[in-house]
Amino acid sequence: MFFSARFKIESMSADKKKIILEWKGNFRFEAKNPNGLTVTFDAPKKYGGDETAPSPMETLLACLAGCTSFDVVNILKKKRQNISGYWVEVEGERRDEPPEVYTKIQIKYVIKGKKVNKEAVERAIQLSNEKYCSVGAMLRKTADITTSYEIMQE
Amino acid sequence: MFFSARFKIESMSADKKKIILEWKGNFRFEAKNPNGLTVTFDAPKKYGGDETAPSPMETLLACLAGCTSFDVVNILKKKRQNISGYWVEVEGERRDEPPEVYTKIQIKYVIKGKKVNKEAVERAIQLSNEKYCSVGAMLRKTADITTSYEIMQE
């Protein structure tokens, strides 16, 4: 695959993935990958949780943000863009009735740097959303995902 | 809603969710919810990452495990089951070509306790997977999700 040769991160993710998640009492759960790296979940205090970590549905938005950002940052690097800062704001609206899936998700990309090329940014976002972002391709089946961006020239 | 009255955690998640994710250099990203609770992502060393956190696609499986476990543990509590330990093993298989979505996901629930009722466990897993688990309802559109369970009586 042409893309995998250029962006190694893509081929990394093609293998089988495994996670073990353990209940830690109340609403706290800890997930571990086979190398012992962890991610934790909790519920807010107002719902009886201890509020020590984001909820699974918040973390789902974070996965989308992380996945598309792996693509966008790396495509911009390959396009030799001089990026000094980068962040993404993701907002999700949900169904009122269970299952309370996301029905609308907005992703706003903010790219900071010197002489950042507008077309390179648009192309990177487009490639991630239309072709490479695995999390996006899955969530898009129930959620209408829209994107926007802002370039902060230094 | 009848269910929300019994399982408060469900109504918690119906509001709008927001995450801001920031690039921390190389493949490292940090996501924050509005209360400042974080989740981080990285890539393995063999792909150029620093391997300080799970990848977004690994964390996606963790979200599924966490979401269904919120349901299952709380339904079992309401059914007055005496649970002393609980964990979930989740394995996902992916498409070879981008987008490398999950095509098959297996969830194995392990419930440990005294006189744990088999029917209560089966019903909790069924309710989560068929009705309440929001993450599962989204991932199920591309992945065939199968479940199994083991009860370890003490």
Short mmCIF file of C-alpha atoms in Angstrom, two decimals:
data_model
loop_
_atom_site.label_atom_id
_atom_site.label_comp_id
_atom_site.label_asym_id
_atom_site.label_seq_id
_atom_site.Cartn_x
_atom_site.Cartn_y
_atom_site.Cartn_z
CA MET A 1 0.00 0.00 0.00
CA PHE A 2 1.35 3.35 -1.08
CA PHE A 3 0.01 5.21 1.96
CA SER A 4 1.36 2.76 4.52
CA ALA A 5 4.85 3.20 3.12
CA ARG A 6 4.61 6.95 3.64
CA PHE A 7 2.64 7.03 6.87
CA LYS A 8 3.77 4.11 8.98
CA ILE A 9 1.21 4.79 11.66
CA GLU A 10 -1.50 3.41 9.39
CA SER A 11 -0.04 -0.07 9.14
CA MET A 12 0.50 -0.20 12.89
CA SER A 13 -3.17 -0.24 13.50
CA ALA A 14 -4.09 -3.04 11.10
CA ASP A 15 -3.27 -5.87 13.51
CA LYS A 16 -5.64 -7.38 16.06
CA LYS A 17 -6.26 -5.20 19.11
CA LYS A 18 -6.94 -6.39 22.62
CA ILE A 19 -8.04 -4.57 25.77
CA ILE A 20 -8.81 -5.87 29.25
CA LEU A 21 -10.99 -3.62 31.38
CA GLU A 22 -11.42 -4.15 35.11
CA TRP A 23 -14.01 -2.81 37.53
CA LYS A 24 -12.38 -0.74 40.30
CA GLY A 25 -15.53 -0.10 42.38
CA ASN A 26 -18.47 2.29 41.98
CA PHE A 27 -18.27 3.68 38.39
CA ARG A 28 -14.49 3.40 38.07
CA PHE A 29 -13.00 1.13 35.40
CA GLU A 30 -9.42 0.68 34.22
CA ALA A 31 -8.56 -0.60 30.74
CA LYS A 32 -5.13 -1.99 29.81
CA ASN A 33 -3.57 -2.83 26.45
CA PRO A 34 -1.18 -5.84 26.18
CA ASN A 35 1.80 -3.56 27.00
CA GLY A 36 0.20 -2.42 30.25
CA LEU A 37 -0.72 1.08 29.02
CA THR A 38 -3.94 2.20 30.67
CA VAL A 39 -7.02 4.34 30.16
CA THR A 40 -9.55 4.93 32.94
CA PHE A 41 -13.26 5.78 33.04
CA ASP A 42 -15.53 7.24 35.69
CA ALA A 43 -18.86 9.05 36.07
CA PRO A 44 -19.45 12.64 37.32
CA LYS A 45 -20.17 13.17 41.04
CA LYS A 46 -23.73 14.31 40.36
CA TYR A 47 -24.49 10.83 39.02
CA GLY A 48 -22.81 8.99 41.88
CA GLY A 49 -19.36 8.64 40.33
CA ASP A 50 -16.04 9.83 41.76
CA GLU A 51 -15.23 11.98 38.72
CA THR A 52 -11.64 10.76 38.47
CA ALA A 53 -11.68 10.29 34.67
CA PRO A 54 -13.80 11.07 31.59
CA SER A 55 -16.81 8.86 30.77
CA PRO A 56 -16.71 6.30 27.91
CA MET A 57 -18.80 8.55 25.62
CA GLU A 58 -16.52 11.55 26.27
CA THR A 59 -13.51 9.37 25.59
CA LEU A 60 -15.14 8.21 22.35
CA LEU A 61 -15.02 11.83 21.12
CA ALA A 62 -11.38 11.97 22.26
CA CYS A 63 -10.63 8.83 20.18
CA LEU A 64 -12.10 10.53 17.12
CA ALA A 65 -10.05 13.67 17.81
CA GLY A 66 -6.90 11.60 18.36
CA CYS A 67 -7.37 9.40 15.31
CA THR A 68 -7.98 12.24 12.84
CA SER A 69 -5.15 14.26 14.43
CA PHE A 70 -2.64 11.41 13.91
CA ASP A 71 -3.50 11.71 10.20
CA VAL A 72 -3.64 15.48 9.92
CA VAL A 73 -0.43 16.25 11.85
CA ASN A 74 1.50 13.57 9.97
CA ILE A 75 0.19 14.57 6.55
CA LEU A 76 1.11 18.20 7.32
CA LYS A 77 4.61 17.07 8.39
CA LYS A 78 5.01 15.17 5.11
CA LYS A 79 3.85 18.28 3.28
CA ARG A 80 6.68 20.12 5.10
CA GLN A 81 4.40 22.51 6.94
CA ASN A 82 6.00 24.30 9.87
CA ILE A 83 3.50 23.58 12.66
CA SER A 84 4.22 25.02 16.11
CA GLY A 85 0.83 24.27 17.68
CA TYR A 86 -2.19 22.15 16.93
CA TRP A 87 -5.45 21.37 18.68
CA VAL A 88 -8.92 20.10 17.90
CA GLU A 89 -12.28 20.92 19.48
CA VAL A 90 -14.90 18.20 19.16
CA GLU A 91 -18.56 18.55 20.12
CA GLY A 92 -21.13 15.80 19.99
CA GLU A 93 -24.93 15.83 20.22
CA ARG A 94 -26.78 12.70 21.26
CA ARG A 95 -30.11 11.00 20.89
CA ASP A 96 -32.45 11.57 23.86
CA GLU A 97 -33.51 7.92 24.06
CA PRO A 98 -31.27 4.88 24.58
CA PRO A 99 -29.04 3.94 22.94
CA GLU A 100 -27.89 7.57 23.26
CA VAL A 101 -25.64 7.51 20.21
CA TYR A 102 -24.05 10.64 18.78
CA THR A 103 -26.17 12.02 15.95
CA LYS A 104 -24.06 15.13 15.18
CA ILE A 105 -20.34 15.67 15.70
CA GLN A 106 -18.45 18.87 14.89
CA ILE A 107 -14.66 18.83 14.61
CA LYS A 108 -12.80 22.14 14.58
CA TYR A 109 -9.09 21.92 13.74
CA VAL A 110 -6.77 24.76 14.83
CA ILE A 111 -3.31 24.87 13.23
CA LYS A 112 -0.67 27.33 14.35
CA GLY A 113 2.60 27.96 12.52
CA LYS A 114 4.65 29.96 10.04
CA LYS A 115 3.36 30.32 6.48
CA VAL A 116 0.95 27.42 6.90
CA ASN A 117 -0.54 26.55 3.52
CA LYS A 118 -4.35 26.64 3.46
CA GLU A 119 -4.61 24.03 0.69
CA ALA A 120 -2.31 21.63 2.59
CA VAL A 121 -4.53 21.94 5.67
CA GLU A 122 -7.74 21.40 3.68
CA ARG A 123 -6.25 18.40 1.90
CA ALA A 124 -5.00 16.83 5.15
CA ILE A 125 -8.42 17.21 6.79
CA GLN A 126 -10.14 15.85 3.69
CA LEU A 127 -7.81 12.81 3.42
CA SER A 128 -8.31 11.95 7.07
CA ASN A 129 -12.09 12.28 6.99
CA GLU A 130 -12.73 10.67 3.62
CA LYS A 131 -10.10 7.97 3.59
CA TYR A 132 -7.87 7.22 6.56
CA CYS A 133 -9.48 7.92 9.93
CA SER A 134 -10.78 4.55 11.18
CA VAL A 135 -12.64 5.97 14.18
CA GLY A 136 -14.36 8.56 11.99
CA ALA A 137 -15.39 5.93 9.45
CA MET A 138 -17.13 3.99 12.25
CA LEU A 139 -18.84 6.90 14.04
CA ARG A 140 -19.99 8.41 10.73
CA LYS A 141 -22.49 5.55 10.36
CA THR A 142 -24.70 7.10 13.06
CA ALA A 143 -23.37 10.66 13.38
CA ASP A 144 -23.29 13.45 10.84
CA ILE A 145 -19.64 14.59 11.16
CA THR A 146 -18.81 18.14 10.01
CA THR A 147 -15.38 19.78 10.01
CA SER A 148 -14.00 23.31 10.07
CA TYR A 149 -10.54 24.77 10.60
CA GLU A 150 -8.67 27.87 11.63
CA ILE A 151 -5.08 28.70 10.76
CA MET A 152 -3.20 30.94 13.19
CA GLN A 153 -0.25 32.36 11.27
CA GLU A 154 2.68 33.37 13.45
CA MET B 1 -37.99 7.36 31.07
CA PHE B 2 -38.34 4.30 33.25
CA PHE B 3 -34.74 3.21 32.79
CA SER B 4 -33.25 6.60 33.59
CA ALA B 5 -35.03 6.66 36.91
CA ARG B 6 -33.45 3.35 37.85
CA PHE B 7 -30.03 3.82 36.28
CA LYS B 8 -29.07 7.45 36.63
CA ILE B 9 -25.88 6.99 34.64
CA GLU B 10 -27.92 6.80 31.45
CA SER B 11 -29.40 10.26 31.74
CA MET B 12 -25.98 11.72 32.53
CA SER B 13 -24.79 11.01 29.06
CA ALA B 14 -27.66 12.59 27.12
CA ASP B 15 -26.26 16.14 27.22
CA LYS B 16 -23.84 17.65 24.72
CA LYS B 17 -20.28 16.43 25.08
CA LYS B 18 -17.14 18.42 24.38
CA ILE B 19 -13.48 17.46 24.17
CA ILE B 20 -10.40 19.52 23.34
CA LEU B 21 -7.39 17.54 22.15
CA GLU B 22 -3.93 19.07 21.91
CA TRP B 23 -0.81 17.92 20.08
CA LYS B 24 2.06 17.33 22.51
CA GLY B 25 4.77 16.55 19.92
CA ASN B 26 5.56 13.44 17.83
CA PHE B 27 2.53 11.11 18.15
CA ARG B 28 1.47 12.29 21.60
CA PHE B 29 -1.94 13.93 22.09
CA GLU B 30 -3.81 14.94 25.23
CA ALA B 31 -7.60 15.26 25.34
CA LYS B 32 -9.47 17.16 28.08
CA ASN B 33 -13.13 17.31 29.00
CA PRO B 34 -14.64 20.60 30.29
CA ASN B 35 -13.77 19.60 33.90
CA GLY B 36 -10.10 19.13 33.02
CA LEU B 37 -10.15 15.31 33.15
CA THR B 38 -7.72 13.94 30.58
CA VAL B 39 -7.07 11.00 28.29
CA THR B 40 -3.84 10.65 26.32
CA PHE B 41 -2.87 8.89 23.10
CA ASP B 42 0.44 7.77 21.62
CA ALA B 43 1.88 5.34 19.07
CA PRO B 44 4.15 2.30 19.73
CA LYS B 45 7.93 2.78 19.56
CA LYS B 46 8.22 0.55 16.48
CA TYR B 47 6.14 3.09 14.56
CA GLY B 48 8.03 6.12 15.79
CA GLY B 49 5.90 6.89 18.84
CA ASP B 50 7.00 7.17 22.45
CA GLU B 51 4.54 4.48 23.65
CA THR B 52 3.36 6.50 26.65
CA ALA B 53 -0.37 5.73 26.14
CA PRO B 54 -2.69 3.48 24.10
CA SER B 55 -3.55 4.42 20.50
CA PRO B 56 -6.96 5.88 19.55
CA MET B 57 -8.14 2.55 18.07
CA GLU B 58 -7.11 0.65 21.21
CA THR B 59 -8.88 3.24 23.33
CA LEU B 60 -11.98 2.84 21.15
CA LEU B 61 -12.19 -0.80 22.28
CA ALA B 62 -11.71 0.41 25.87
CA CYS B 63 -14.67 2.82 25.41
CA LEU B 64 -16.84 -0.07 24.30
CA ALA B 65 -15.69 -2.16 27.27
CA GLY B 66 -16.29 0.74 29.67
CA CYS B 67 -19.69 1.67 28.26
CA THR B 68 -21.14 -1.85 28.35
CA SER B 69 -19.60 -2.42 31.80
CA PHE B 70 -21.30 0.69 33.25
CA ASP B 71 -24.58 -0.98 32.20
CA VAL B 72 -23.79 -4.54 33.22
CA VAL B 73 -22.32 -3.77 36.66
CA ASN B 74 -25.19 -1.40 37.49
CA ILE B 75 -27.91 -3.73 36.27
CA LEU B 76 -26.35 -6.55 38.34
CA LYS B 77 -26.27 -4.24 41.39
CA LYS B 78 -29.96 -3.42 40.89
CA LYS B 79 -30.64 -7.14 40.61
CA ARG B 80 -28.93 -7.48 44.02
CA GLN B 81 -26.14 -9.71 42.76
CA ASN B 82 -23.16 -10.01 45.09
CA ILE B 83 -20.28 -9.14 42.74
CA SER B 84 -16.74 -9.18 44.17
CA GLY B 85 -14.85 -8.94 40.87
CA TYR B 86 -15.61 -8.04 37.28
CA TRP B 87 -13.59 -7.66 34.10
CA VAL B 88 -14.06 -7.69 30.36
CA GLU B 89 -11.75 -8.86 27.58
CA VAL B 90 -12.33 -7.19 24.23
CA GLU B 91 -10.68 -8.20 20.96
CA GLY B 92 -11.10 -6.44 17.65
CA GLU B 93 -10.22 -7.44 14.09
CA ARG B 94 -9.75 -4.76 11.45
CA ARG B 95 -9.97 -4.23 7.72
CA ASP B 96 -6.60 -4.45 5.94
CA GLU B 97 -7.21 -1.36 3.82
CA PRO B 98 -7.94 2.18 5.03
CA PRO B 99 -10.14 3.12 6.71
CA GLU B 100 -9.05 0.24 8.96
CA VAL B 101 -12.35 -0.05 10.82
CA TYR B 102 -13.13 -2.91 13.17
CA THR B 103 -15.06 -5.63 11.35
CA LYS B 104 -15.33 -8.12 14.25
CA ILE B 105 -15.34 -7.44 17.99
CA GLN B 106 -15.58 -10.10 20.70
CA ILE B 107 -16.52 -9.12 24.25
CA LYS B 108 -15.98 -11.64 27.04
CA TYR B 109 -17.47 -10.71 30.41
CA VAL B 110 -16.07 -12.31 33.58
CA ILE B 111 -18.18 -11.97 36.75
CA LYS B 112 -16.91 -13.16 40.12
CA GLY B 113 -19.06 -13.42 43.24
CA LYS B 114 -21.21 -15.47 45.58
CA LYS B 115 -24.27 -17.26 44.17
CA VAL B 116 -24.23 -15.13 41.01
CA ASN B 117 -27.40 -15.78 39.04
CA LYS B 118 -26.76 -16.92 35.44
CA GLU B 119 -30.04 -15.46 34.16
CA ALA B 120 -29.32 -12.08 35.75
CA VAL B 121 -25.92 -12.00 34.02
CA GLU B 122 -27.37 -13.00 30.66
CA ARG B 123 -30.14 -10.42 30.96
CA ALA B 124 -27.70 -7.62 31.94
CA ILE B 125 -25.45 -8.38 28.96
CA GLN B 126 -28.44 -8.58 26.64
CA LEU B 127 -29.94 -5.27 27.87
CA SER B 128 -26.63 -3.49 27.45
CA ASN B 129 -25.94 -4.83 23.97
CA GLU B 130 -29.45 -4.60 22.57
CA LYS B 131 -30.68 -1.42 24.22
CA TYR B 132 -28.47 0.80 26.36
CA CYS B 133 -24.82 0.77 25.33
CA SER B 134 -24.32 3.87 23.16
CA VAL B 135 -20.76 3.01 22.10
CA GLY B 136 -21.83 -0.50 21.10
CA ALA B 137 -24.76 0.82 19.09
CA MET B 138 -22.33 2.98 17.09
CA LEU B 139 -19.54 0.44 16.51
CA ARG B 140 -22.06 -2.27 15.61
CA LYS B 141 -22.75 -0.47 12.32
CA THR B 142 -19.38 -1.64 10.95
CA ALA B 143 -18.36 -4.43 13.35
CA ASP B 144 -20.02 -7.73 14.08
CA ILE B 145 -20.05 -7.69 17.91
CA THR B 146 -20.32 -11.03 19.71
CA THR B 147 -20.48 -11.60 23.46
CA SER B 148 -19.71 -14.43 25.88
CA TYR B 149 -19.42 -14.66 29.65
CA GLU B 150 -17.93 -16.65 32.47
CA ILE B 151 -19.16 -16.71 36.05
CA MET B 152 -16.59 -17.48 38.75
CA GLN B 153 -18.54 -18.59 41.80
CA GLU B 154 -16.73 -18.03 45.07
#
